[in-house]
Amino acid sequence: MSDEAVAPEVTAGAVDAQAAEGVAAIAGARAVDLLEDAESTYLGKQSFLANVKAAMKHLDPERRREVGAALNRARGSLEQAAATRRAELLADERRERLAAERLDLTEGLGRARVGHAHVVTQTWERLEDVFCGMGYTVADGPEVETDWFNFEALNLPRAHPARSMWDTLYLDASGLDGVEDGELVLRTHTSPVQIRTMLRAVREGWGPPIYVVCPGRVYRRDTADATHLPVFHQIEGLVIDRNISMADLSGTIEAFTKAYFGEDMTSRLRPSYFPFTEPSAEFDVSAPDGSWLELGGSGMVHPNVLRAGGLDPEEWSGFAFGFGIDRLAKIRHAVDDLREYMSNDIRFLAQF
Ligand code: FA5
């Protein structure tokens, strides 16, 4: 628009009207970028007001005064409207951002699935319950063991060929005061808790008689497959009393089988070999299809083991058993592959 084109129509009223239109446009802008467009339209270099200002010199003095005053009013009201609108839009934007970023810490209540114990943990706890119901108490021992507790005290001197029954993980003990290299192992079974419990009972004067179960985590250099894990769980049972016989062992295994699996399940003992029991037996439970599933090892506590536990074999006798908790849960819940326990797949875990 040239100065000459504007000049003849320029009136204070036209400026006021333009200002009113601009204030409305600015107040109605829905976002900061639209506000900036409106500001440029009504206040920018190409705006009607800018053109009027440039054309002022063509006006007669009285008109110039009126129009000049109108221009000042217009600029003031437009700038004021823009400042107000900008503050509103920024406040809205901030509110929206906070709402989007807000963490509702109560939103899971009642909607999210509540977690539960792992199937192996459930099995472990149920086993403790069953044995406690049979009059046993629960004992435990460390996962890092000495060679003596894990092997020697269990009638497995160094270089005993039966040590190869357990693929052992040794810990690097170099730098530990008073511990020789090869002394520390990750326990390969829960049987060392037999020794610890006998020694403790004698030291603390509460036994024998001893009736304990010792559930816990054990480690072997086994490659994971459907029936083996390198880290798994066992439960040990130890009974020391007077005149304990193989019949007590067999009766206990049978009572446990019925209490844990149900009245229609049964158990059997098969001759076997463990250095810490004599005689030794493997025990199986009957499967619903009539086949037998191997559960663990057992036998009469060897006299050397009683001696290592500080007991006189002439006075005391006992039986022990140990079986795999993971394998037991596998049988009970018809799990195909032990590795499922470690997969962390919620679809698997949620079934139990
Ligand atoms: C023992 O560990 C003996 N301490 C058991 C024992 C205790 C015998 C007391 C006599 C008296 P064995 O190595 O067979 O025995 O293991 C016992 C059970 O642990 C097995 O029957 C099996 O159920 C479970 N088991 C063994 N290796 C694994 C493995 N890699 N993964 C999962 N379960 C295993």
JSON list of N, CA and C in Angstrom, two decimals, residues 61-129:
[
{"chain": "A", "resi": 61, "resn": "PRO", "atom": "N", "xyz": [-2.39, 19.27, 9.35]},
{"chain": "A", "resi": 61, "resn": "PRO", "atom": "CA", "xyz": [-1.94, 19.23, 10.76]},
{"chain": "A", "resi": 61, "resn": "PRO", "atom": "C", "xyz": [-3.00, 18.75, 11.74]},
{"chain": "A", "resi": 62, "resn": "GLU", "atom": "N", "xyz": [-4.25, 19.19, 11.56]},
{"chain": "A", "resi": 62, "resn": "GLU", "atom": "CA", "xyz": [-5.25, 18.78, 12.55]},
{"chain": "A", "resi": 62, "resn": "GLU", "atom": "C", "xyz": [-5.53, 17.28, 12.48]},
{"chain": "A", "resi": 63, "resn": "ARG", "atom": "N", "xyz": [-5.70, 16.79, 11.21]},
{"chain": "A", "resi": 63, "resn": "ARG", "atom": "CA", "xyz": [-5.90, 15.35, 11.00]},
{"chain": "A", "resi": 63, "resn": "ARG", "atom": "C", "xyz": [-4.71, 14.56, 11.57]},
{"chain": "A", "resi": 64, "resn": "ARG", "atom": "N", "xyz": [-3.52, 15.17, 11.34]},
{"chain": "A", "resi": 64, "resn": "ARG", "atom": "CA", "xyz": [-2.32, 14.46, 11.76]},
{"chain": "A", "resi": 64, "resn": "ARG", "atom": "C", "xyz": [-2.34, 14.27, 13.28]},
{"chain": "A", "resi": 65, "resn": "ARG", "atom": "N", "xyz": [-2.78, 15.29, 13.99]},
{"chain": "A", "resi": 65, "resn": "ARG", "atom": "CA", "xyz": [-2.82, 15.18, 15.44]},
{"chain": "A", "resi": 65, "resn": "ARG", "atom": "C", "xyz": [-3.81, 14.09, 15.87]},
{"chain": "A", "resi": 66, "resn": "GLU", "atom": "N", "xyz": [-5.03, 14.14, 15.28]},
{"chain": "A", "resi": 66, "resn": "GLU", "atom": "CA", "xyz": [-6.03, 13.13, 15.63]},
{"chain": "A", "resi": 66, "resn": "GLU", "atom": "C", "xyz": [-5.56, 11.71, 15.32]},
{"chain": "A", "resi": 67, "resn": "VAL", "atom": "N", "xyz": [-5.05, 11.57, 14.10]},
{"chain": "A", "resi": 67, "resn": "VAL", "atom": "CA", "xyz": [-4.62, 10.23, 13.66]},
{"chain": "A", "resi": 67, "resn": "VAL", "atom": "C", "xyz": [-3.42, 9.77, 14.49]},
{"chain": "A", "resi": 68, "resn": "GLY", "atom": "N", "xyz": [-2.51, 10.72, 14.79]},
{"chain": "A", "resi": 68, "resn": "GLY", "atom": "CA", "xyz": [-1.34, 10.38, 15.60]},
{"chain": "A", "resi": 68, "resn": "GLY", "atom": "C", "xyz": [-1.75, 9.86, 16.96]},
{"chain": "A", "resi": 69, "resn": "ALA", "atom": "N", "xyz": [-2.72, 10.55, 17.60]},
{"chain": "A", "resi": 69, "resn": "ALA", "atom": "CA", "xyz": [-3.19, 10.09, 18.91]},
{"chain": "A", "resi": 69, "resn": "ALA", "atom": "C", "xyz": [-3.83, 8.71, 18.80]},
{"chain": "A", "resi": 70, "resn": "ALA", "atom": "N", "xyz": [-4.61, 8.49, 17.70]},
{"chain": "A", "resi": 70, "resn": "ALA", "atom": "CA", "xyz": [-5.26, 7.19, 17.49]},
{"chain": "A", "resi": 70, "resn": "ALA", "atom": "C", "xyz": [-4.21, 6.10, 17.31]},
{"chain": "A", "resi": 71, "resn": "LEU", "atom": "N", "xyz": [-3.12, 6.41, 16.60]},
{"chain": "A", "resi": 71, "resn": "LEU", "atom": "CA", "xyz": [-2.05, 5.43, 16.39]},
{"chain": "A", "resi": 71, "resn": "LEU", "atom": "C", "xyz": [-1.43, 5.02, 17.73]},
{"chain": "A", "resi": 72, "resn": "ASN", "atom": "N", "xyz": [-1.17, 6.01, 18.59]},
{"chain": "A", "resi": 72, "resn": "ASN", "atom": "CA", "xyz": [-0.59, 5.69, 19.91]},
{"chain": "A", "resi": 72, "resn": "ASN", "atom": "C", "xyz": [-1.51, 4.79, 20.72]},
{"chain": "A", "resi": 73, "resn": "ARG", "atom": "N", "xyz": [-2.82, 5.12, 20.70]},
{"chain": "A", "resi": 73, "resn": "ARG", "atom": "CA", "xyz": [-3.79, 4.28, 21.42]},
{"chain": "A", "resi": 73, "resn": "ARG", "atom": "C", "xyz": [-3.77, 2.86, 20.87]},
{"chain": "A", "resi": 74, "resn": "ALA", "atom": "N", "xyz": [-3.79, 2.80, 19.53]},
{"chain": "A", "resi": 74, "resn": "ALA", "atom": "CA", "xyz": [-3.86, 1.49, 18.87]},
{"chain": "A", "resi": 74, "resn": "ALA", "atom": "C", "xyz": [-2.64, 0.64, 19.25]},
{"chain": "A", "resi": 75, "resn": "ARG", "atom": "N", "xyz": [-1.44, 1.21, 19.12]},
{"chain": "A", "resi": 75, "resn": "ARG", "atom": "CA", "xyz": [-0.23, 0.46, 19.45]},
{"chain": "A", "resi": 75, "resn": "ARG", "atom": "C", "xyz": [-0.27, -0.02, 20.90]},
{"chain": "A", "resi": 76, "resn": "GLY", "atom": "N", "xyz": [-0.69, 0.90, 21.80]},
{"chain": "A", "resi": 76, "resn": "GLY", "atom": "CA", "xyz": [-0.75, 0.56, 23.23]},
{"chain": "A", "resi": 76, "resn": "GLY", "atom": "C", "xyz": [-1.70, -0.61, 23.48]},
{"chain": "A", "resi": 77, "resn": "SER", "atom": "N", "xyz": [-2.91, -0.52, 22.90]},
{"chain": "A", "resi": 77, "resn": "SER", "atom": "CA", "xyz": [-3.87, -1.59, 23.21]},
{"chain": "A", "resi": 77, "resn": "SER", "atom": "C", "xyz": [-3.47, -2.90, 22.56]},
{"chain": "A", "resi": 78, "resn": "LEU", "atom": "N", "xyz": [-2.90, -2.83, 21.33]},
{"chain": "A", "resi": 78, "resn": "LEU", "atom": "CA", "xyz": [-2.46, -4.08, 20.66]},
{"chain": "A", "resi": 78, "resn": "LEU", "atom": "C", "xyz": [-1.32, -4.73, 21.45]},
{"chain": "A", "resi": 79, "resn": "GLU", "atom": "N", "xyz": [-0.35, -3.93, 21.88]},
{"chain": "A", "resi": 79, "resn": "GLU", "atom": "CA", "xyz": [0.78, -4.51, 22.61]},
{"chain": "A", "resi": 79, "resn": "GLU", "atom": "C", "xyz": [0.34, -5.10, 23.95]},
{"chain": "A", "resi": 80, "resn": "GLN", "atom": "N", "xyz": [-0.58, -4.37, 24.60]},
{"chain": "A", "resi": 80, "resn": "GLN", "atom": "CA", "xyz": [-1.11, -4.87, 25.88]},
{"chain": "A", "resi": 80, "resn": "GLN", "atom": "C", "xyz": [-1.84, -6.19, 25.68]},
{"chain": "A", "resi": 81, "resn": "ALA", "atom": "N", "xyz": [-2.69, -6.26, 24.63]},
{"chain": "A", "resi": 81, "resn": "ALA", "atom": "CA", "xyz": [-3.44, -7.49, 24.34]},
{"chain": "A", "resi": 81, "resn": "ALA", "atom": "C", "xyz": [-2.49, -8.64, 24.05]},
{"chain": "A", "resi": 82, "resn": "ALA", "atom": "N", "xyz": [-1.41, -8.36, 23.28]},
{"chain": "A", "resi": 82, "resn": "ALA", "atom": "CA", "xyz": [-0.46, -9.42, 22.91]},
{"chain": "A", "resi": 82, "resn": "ALA", "atom": "C", "xyz": [0.26, -9.93, 24.16]},
{"chain": "A", "resi": 83, "resn": "ALA", "atom": "N", "xyz": [0.66, -9.03, 25.05]},
{"chain": "A", "resi": 83, "resn": "ALA", "atom": "CA", "xyz": [1.38, -9.46, 26.26]},
{"chain": "A", "resi": 83, "resn": "ALA", "atom": "C", "xyz": [0.48, -10.34, 27.13]},
{"chain": "A", "resi": 84, "resn": "THR", "atom": "N", "xyz": [-0.79, -9.91, 27.28]},
{"chain": "A", "resi": 84, "resn": "THR", "atom": "CA", "xyz": [-1.72, -10.70, 28.09]},
{"chain": "A", "resi": 84, "resn": "THR", "atom": "C", "xyz": [-1.93, -12.10, 27.52]},
{"chain": "A", "resi": 85, "resn": "ARG", "atom": "N", "xyz": [-2.16, -12.10, 26.15]},
{"chain": "A", "resi": 85, "resn": "ARG", "atom": "CA", "xyz": [-2.43, -13.39, 25.51]},
{"chain": "A", "resi": 85, "resn": "ARG", "atom": "C", "xyz": [-1.22, -14.32, 25.58]},
{"chain": "A", "resi": 86, "resn": "ARG", "atom": "N", "xyz": [-0.03, -13.74, 25.41]},
{"chain": "A", "resi": 86, "resn": "ARG", "atom": "CA", "xyz": [1.19, -14.56, 25.45]},
{"chain": "A", "resi": 86, "resn": "ARG", "atom": "C", "xyz": [1.33, -15.22, 26.83]},
{"chain": "A", "resi": 87, "resn": "ALA", "atom": "N", "xyz": [1.08, -14.44, 27.88]},
{"chain": "A", "resi": 87, "resn": "ALA", "atom": "CA", "xyz": [1.19, -15.00, 29.25]},
{"chain": "A", "resi": 87, "resn": "ALA", "atom": "C", "xyz": [0.18, -16.13, 29.45]},
{"chain": "A", "resi": 88, "resn": "GLU", "atom": "N", "xyz": [-1.05, -15.93, 28.92]},
{"chain": "A", "resi": 88, "resn": "GLU", "atom": "CA", "xyz": [-2.06, -16.99, 29.07]},
{"chain": "A", "resi": 88, "resn": "GLU", "atom": "C", "xyz": [-1.64, -18.27, 28.37]},
{"chain": "A", "resi": 89, "resn": "LEU", "atom": "N", "xyz": [-1.15, -18.08, 27.11]},
{"chain": "A", "resi": 89, "resn": "LEU", "atom": "CA", "xyz": [-0.78, -19.27, 26.32]},
{"chain": "A", "resi": 89, "resn": "LEU", "atom": "C", "xyz": [0.38, -20.03, 26.97]},
{"chain": "A", "resi": 90, "resn": "LEU", "atom": "N", "xyz": [1.36, -19.31, 27.49]},
{"chain": "A", "resi": 90, "resn": "LEU", "atom": "CA", "xyz": [2.50, -19.97, 28.13]},
{"chain": "A", "resi": 90, "resn": "LEU", "atom": "C", "xyz": [2.06, -20.72, 29.39]},
{"chain": "A", "resi": 91, "resn": "ALA", "atom": "N", "xyz": [1.12, -20.10, 30.13]},
{"chain": "A", "resi": 91, "resn": "ALA", "atom": "CA", "xyz": [0.62, -20.77, 31.33]},
{"chain": "A", "resi": 91, "resn": "ALA", "atom": "C", "xyz": [-0.12, -22.06, 30.96]},
{"chain": "A", "resi": 92, "resn": "ASP", "atom": "N", "xyz": [-0.93, -21.99, 29.87]},
{"chain": "A", "resi": 92, "resn": "ASP", "atom": "CA", "xyz": [-1.65, -23.20, 29.41]},
{"chain": "A", "resi": 92, "resn": "ASP", "atom": "C", "xyz": [-0.67, -24.30, 29.04]},
{"chain": "A", "resi": 93, "resn": "GLU", "atom": "N", "xyz": [0.36, -23.86, 28.27]},
{"chain": "A", "resi": 93, "resn": "GLU", "atom": "CA", "xyz": [1.33, -24.83, 27.77]},
{"chain": "A", "resi": 93, "resn": "GLU", "atom": "C", "xyz": [2.01, -25.56, 28.94]},
{"chain": "A", "resi": 94, "resn": "ARG", "atom": "N", "xyz": [2.37, -24.78, 29.95]},
{"chain": "A", "resi": 94, "resn": "ARG", "atom": "CA", "xyz": [3.06, -25.34, 31.11]},
{"chain": "A", "resi": 94, "resn": "ARG", "atom": "C", "xyz": [2.15, -26.33, 31.86]},
{"chain": "A", "resi": 95, "resn": "ARG", "atom": "N", "xyz": [0.87, -25.93, 31.98]},
{"chain": "A", "resi": 95, "resn": "ARG", "atom": "CA", "xyz": [-0.08, -26.81, 32.66]},
{"chain": "A", "resi": 95, "resn": "ARG", "atom": "C", "xyz": [-0.22, -28.14, 31.91]},
{"chain": "A", "resi": 96, "resn": "GLU", "atom": "N", "xyz": [-0.30, -28.04, 30.57]},
{"chain": "A", "resi": 96, "resn": "GLU", "atom": "CA", "xyz": [-0.45, -29.27, 29.78]},
{"chain": "A", "resi": 96, "resn": "GLU", "atom": "C", "xyz": [0.78, -30.16, 29.91]},
{"chain": "A", "resi": 97, "resn": "ARG", "atom": "N", "xyz": [1.97, -29.53, 29.89]},
{"chain": "A", "resi": 97, "resn": "ARG", "atom": "CA", "xyz": [3.19, -30.33, 29.98]},
{"chain": "A", "resi": 97, "resn": "ARG", "atom": "C", "xyz": [3.25, -31.05, 31.33]},
{"chain": "A", "resi": 98, "resn": "LEU", "atom": "N", "xyz": [2.90, -30.31, 32.38]},
{"chain": "A", "resi": 98, "resn": "LEU", "atom": "CA", "xyz": [2.92, -30.95, 33.72]},
{"chain": "A", "resi": 98, "resn": "LEU", "atom": "C", "xyz": [1.93, -32.11, 33.79]},
{"chain": "A", "resi": 99, "resn": "ALA", "atom": "N", "xyz": [0.76, -31.89, 33.16]},
{"chain": "A", "resi": 99, "resn": "ALA", "atom": "CA", "xyz": [-0.24, -32.96, 33.20]},
{"chain": "A", "resi": 99, "resn": "ALA", "atom": "C", "xyz": [0.27, -34.19, 32.46]},
{"chain": "A", "resi": 100, "resn": "ALA", "atom": "N", "xyz": [0.96, -33.95, 31.32]},
{"chain": "A", "resi": 100, "resn": "ALA", "atom": "CA", "xyz": [1.46, -35.08, 30.53]},
{"chain": "A", "resi": 100, "resn": "ALA", "atom": "C", "xyz": [2.58, -35.81, 31.25]},
{"chain": "A", "resi": 101, "resn": "GLU", "atom": "N", "xyz": [3.39, -35.05, 31.99]},
{"chain": "A", "resi": 101, "resn": "GLU", "atom": "CA", "xyz": [4.54, -35.66, 32.66]},
{"chain": "A", "resi": 101, "resn": "GLU", "atom": "C", "xyz": [4.19, -36.24, 34.02]},
{"chain": "A", "resi": 102, "resn": "ARG", "atom": "N", "xyz": [3.00, -35.98, 34.47]},
{"chain": "A", "resi": 102, "resn": "ARG", "atom": "CA", "xyz": [2.64, -36.37, 35.83]},
{"chain": "A", "resi": 102, "resn": "ARG", "atom": "C", "xyz": [2.64, -37.88, 35.97]},
{"chain": "A", "resi": 103, "resn": "LEU", "atom": "N", "xyz": [3.23, -38.39, 37.04]},
{"chain": "A", "resi": 103, "resn": "LEU", "atom": "CA", "xyz": [3.23, -39.83, 37.32]},
{"chain": "A", "resi": 103, "resn": "LEU", "atom": "C", "xyz": [2.16, -40.10, 38.35]},
{"chain": "A", "resi": 104, "resn": "ASP", "atom": "N", "xyz": [1.19, -40.90, 37.96]},
{"chain": "A", "resi": 104, "resn": "ASP", "atom": "CA", "xyz": [0.17, -41.23, 38.94]},
{"chain": "A", "resi": 104, "resn": "ASP", "atom": "C", "xyz": [0.60, -42.49, 39.68]},
{"chain": "A", "resi": 105, "resn": "LEU", "atom": "N", "xyz": [1.06, -42.30, 40.89]},
{"chain": "A", "resi": 105, "resn": "LEU", "atom": "CA", "xyz": [1.60, -43.43, 41.64]},
{"chain": "A", "resi": 105, "resn": "LEU", "atom": "C", "xyz": [0.51, -44.35, 42.16]},
{"chain": "A", "resi": 106, "resn": "THR", "atom": "N", "xyz": [-0.72, -43.94, 42.04]},
{"chain": "A", "resi": 106, "resn": "THR", "atom": "CA", "xyz": [-1.80, -44.80, 42.51]},
{"chain": "A", "resi": 106, "resn": "THR", "atom": "C", "xyz": [-2.48, -45.53, 41.36]},
{"chain": "A", "resi": 107, "resn": "GLU", "atom": "N", "xyz": [-1.98, -45.28, 40.12]},
{"chain": "A", "resi": 107, "resn": "GLU", "atom": "CA", "xyz": [-2.78, -45.78, 39.01]},
{"chain": "A", "resi": 107, "resn": "GLU", "atom": "C", "xyz": [-2.80, -47.30, 38.91]},
{"chain": "A", "resi": 108, "resn": "GLY", "atom": "N", "xyz": [-1.75, -47.99, 39.46]},
{"chain": "A", "resi": 108, "resn": "GLY", "atom": "CA", "xyz": [-1.73, -49.44, 39.40]},
{"chain": "A", "resi": 108, "resn": "GLY", "atom": "C", "xyz": [-2.69, -50.10, 40.36]},
{"chain": "A", "resi": 109, "resn": "LEU", "atom": "N", "xyz": [-3.11, -49.37, 41.39]},
{"chain": "A", "resi": 109, "resn": "LEU", "atom": "CA", "xyz": [-3.94, -50.00, 42.41]},
{"chain": "A", "resi": 109, "resn": "LEU", "atom": "C", "xyz": [-5.23, -50.53, 41.82]},
{"chain": "A", "resi": 110, "resn": "GLY", "atom": "N", "xyz": [-5.46, -51.82, 42.07]},
{"chain": "A", "resi": 110, "resn": "GLY", "atom": "CA", "xyz": [-6.72, -52.39, 41.61]},
{"chain": "A", "resi": 110, "resn": "GLY", "atom": "C", "xyz": [-6.71, -52.79, 40.15]},
{"chain": "A", "resi": 111, "resn": "ARG", "atom": "N", "xyz": [-5.71, -52.33, 39.40]},
{"chain": "A", "resi": 111, "resn": "ARG", "atom": "CA", "xyz": [-5.70, -52.67, 37.98]},
{"chain": "A", "resi": 111, "resn": "ARG", "atom": "C", "xyz": [-4.57, -53.63, 37.63]},
{"chain": "A", "resi": 112, "resn": "ALA", "atom": "N", "xyz": [-3.32, -53.32, 38.12]},
{"chain": "A", "resi": 112, "resn": "ALA", "atom": "CA", "xyz": [-2.19, -54.15, 37.75]},
{"chain": "A", "resi": 112, "resn": "ALA", "atom": "C", "xyz": [-2.29, -55.51, 38.45]},
{"chain": "A", "resi": 113, "resn": "ARG", "atom": "N", "xyz": [-1.70, -56.54, 37.83]},
{"chain": "A", "resi": 113, "resn": "ARG", "atom": "CA", "xyz": [-1.70, -57.85, 38.46]},
{"chain": "A", "resi": 113, "resn": "ARG", "atom": "C", "xyz": [-0.67, -57.82, 39.59]},
{"chain": "A", "resi": 114, "resn": "VAL", "atom": "N", "xyz": [-1.07, -58.28, 40.75]},
{"chain": "A", "resi": 114, "resn": "VAL", "atom": "CA", "xyz": [-0.14, -58.31, 41.87]},
{"chain": "A", "resi": 114, "resn": "VAL", "atom": "C", "xyz": [0.76, -59.53, 41.69]},
{"chain": "A", "resi": 115, "resn": "GLY", "atom": "N", "xyz": [2.07, -59.36, 41.94]},
{"chain": "A", "resi": 115, "resn": "GLY", "atom": "CA", "xyz": [3.01, -60.45, 41.74]},
{"chain": "A", "resi": 115, "resn": "GLY", "atom": "C", "xyz": [2.83, -61.54, 42.79]},
{"chain": "A", "resi": 116, "resn": "HIS", "atom": "N", "xyz": [3.48, -62.67, 42.55]},
{"chain": "A", "resi": 116, "resn": "HIS", "atom": "CA", "xyz": [3.43, -63.74, 43.56]},
{"chain": "A", "resi": 116, "resn": "HIS", "atom": "C", "xyz": [4.75, -64.48, 43.55]},
{"chain": "A", "resi": 117, "resn": "ALA", "atom": "N", "xyz": [4.93, -65.33, 44.55]},
{"chain": "A", "resi": 117, "resn": "ALA", "atom": "CA", "xyz": [6.20, -66.06, 44.68]},
{"chain": "A", "resi": 117, "resn": "ALA", "atom": "C", "xyz": [6.41, -66.99, 43.49]},
{"chain": "A", "resi": 118, "resn": "HIS", "atom": "N", "xyz": [7.66, -67.15, 43.09]},
{"chain": "A", "resi": 118, "resn": "HIS", "atom": "CA", "xyz": [8.06, -68.05, 42.00]},
{"chain": "A", "resi": 118, "resn": "HIS", "atom": "C", "xyz": [7.65, -69.48, 42.35]},
{"chain": "A", "resi": 119, "resn": "VAL", "atom": "N", "xyz": [7.35, -70.26, 41.33]},
{"chain": "A", "resi": 119, "resn": "VAL", "atom": "CA", "xyz": [6.87, -71.63, 41.57]},
{"chain": "A", "resi": 119, "resn": "VAL", "atom": "C", "xyz": [7.86, -72.45, 42.39]},
{"chain": "A", "resi": 120, "resn": "VAL", "atom": "N", "xyz": [9.17, -72.21, 42.22]},
{"chain": "A", "resi": 120, "resn": "VAL", "atom": "CA", "xyz": [10.16, -72.95, 43.02]},
{"chain": "A", "resi": 120, "resn": "VAL", "atom": "C", "xyz": [10.09, -72.50, 44.48]},
{"chain": "A", "resi": 121, "resn": "THR", "atom": "N", "xyz": [9.90, -71.20, 44.70]},
{"chain": "A", "resi": 121, "resn": "THR", "atom": "CA", "xyz": [9.77, -70.69, 46.07]},
{"chain": "A", "resi": 121, "resn": "THR", "atom": "C", "xyz": [8.51, -71.24, 46.73]},
{"chain": "A", "resi": 122, "resn": "GLN", "atom": "N", "xyz": [7.41, -71.28, 45.94]},
{"chain": "A", "resi": 122, "resn": "GLN", "atom": "CA", "xyz": [6.17, -71.85, 46.48]},
{"chain": "A", "resi": 122, "resn": "GLN", "atom": "C", "xyz": [6.38, -73.30, 46.91]},
{"chain": "A", "resi": 123, "resn": "THR", "atom": "N", "xyz": [7.12, -74.04, 46.05]},
{"chain": "A", "resi": 123, "resn": "THR", "atom": "CA", "xyz": [7.36, -75.46, 46.35]},
{"chain": "A", "resi": 123, "resn": "THR", "atom": "C", "xyz": [8.21, -75.60, 47.61]},
{"chain": "A", "resi": 124, "resn": "TRP", "atom": "N", "xyz": [9.25, -74.78, 47.68]},
{"chain": "A", "resi": 124, "resn": "TRP", "atom": "CA", "xyz": [10.14, -74.75, 48.87]},
{"chain": "A", "resi": 124, "resn": "TRP", "atom": "C", "xyz": [9.31, -74.50, 50.13]},
{"chain": "A", "resi": 125, "resn": "GLU", "atom": "N", "xyz": [8.43, -73.50, 50.09]},
{"chain": "A", "resi": 125, "resn": "GLU", "atom": "CA", "xyz": [7.64, -73.16, 51.29]},
{"chain": "A", "resi": 125, "resn": "GLU", "atom": "C", "xyz": [6.67, -74.28, 51.65]},
{"chain": "A", "resi": 126, "resn": "ARG", "atom": "N", "xyz": [6.08, -74.90, 50.60]},
{"chain": "A", "resi": 126, "resn": "ARG", "atom": "CA", "xyz": [5.13, -75.98, 50.86]},
{"chain": "A", "resi": 126, "resn": "ARG", "atom": "C", "xyz": [5.86, -77.17, 51.47]},
{"chain": "A", "resi": 127, "resn": "LEU", "atom": "N", "xyz": [7.08, -77.44, 51.01]},
{"chain": "A", "resi": 127, "resn": "LEU", "atom": "CA", "xyz": [7.86, -78.55, 51.58]},
{"chain": "A", "resi": 127, "resn": "LEU", "atom": "C", "xyz": [8.15, -78.30, 53.06]},
{"chain": "A", "resi": 128, "resn": "GLU", "atom": "N", "xyz": [8.52, -77.06, 53.38]},
{"chain": "A", "resi": 128, "resn": "GLU", "atom": "CA", "xyz": [8.76, -76.72, 54.79]},
{"chain": "A", "resi": 128, "resn": "GLU", "atom": "C", "xyz": [7.50, -76.98, 55.60]},
{"chain": "A", "resi": 129, "resn": "ASP", "atom": "N", "xyz": [6.34, -76.56, 55.06]},
{"chain": "A", "resi": 129, "resn": "ASP", "atom": "CA", "xyz": [5.08, -76.76, 55.78]},
{"chain": "A", "resi": 129, "resn": "ASP", "atom": "C", "xyz": [4.82, -78.24, 56.03]}
]
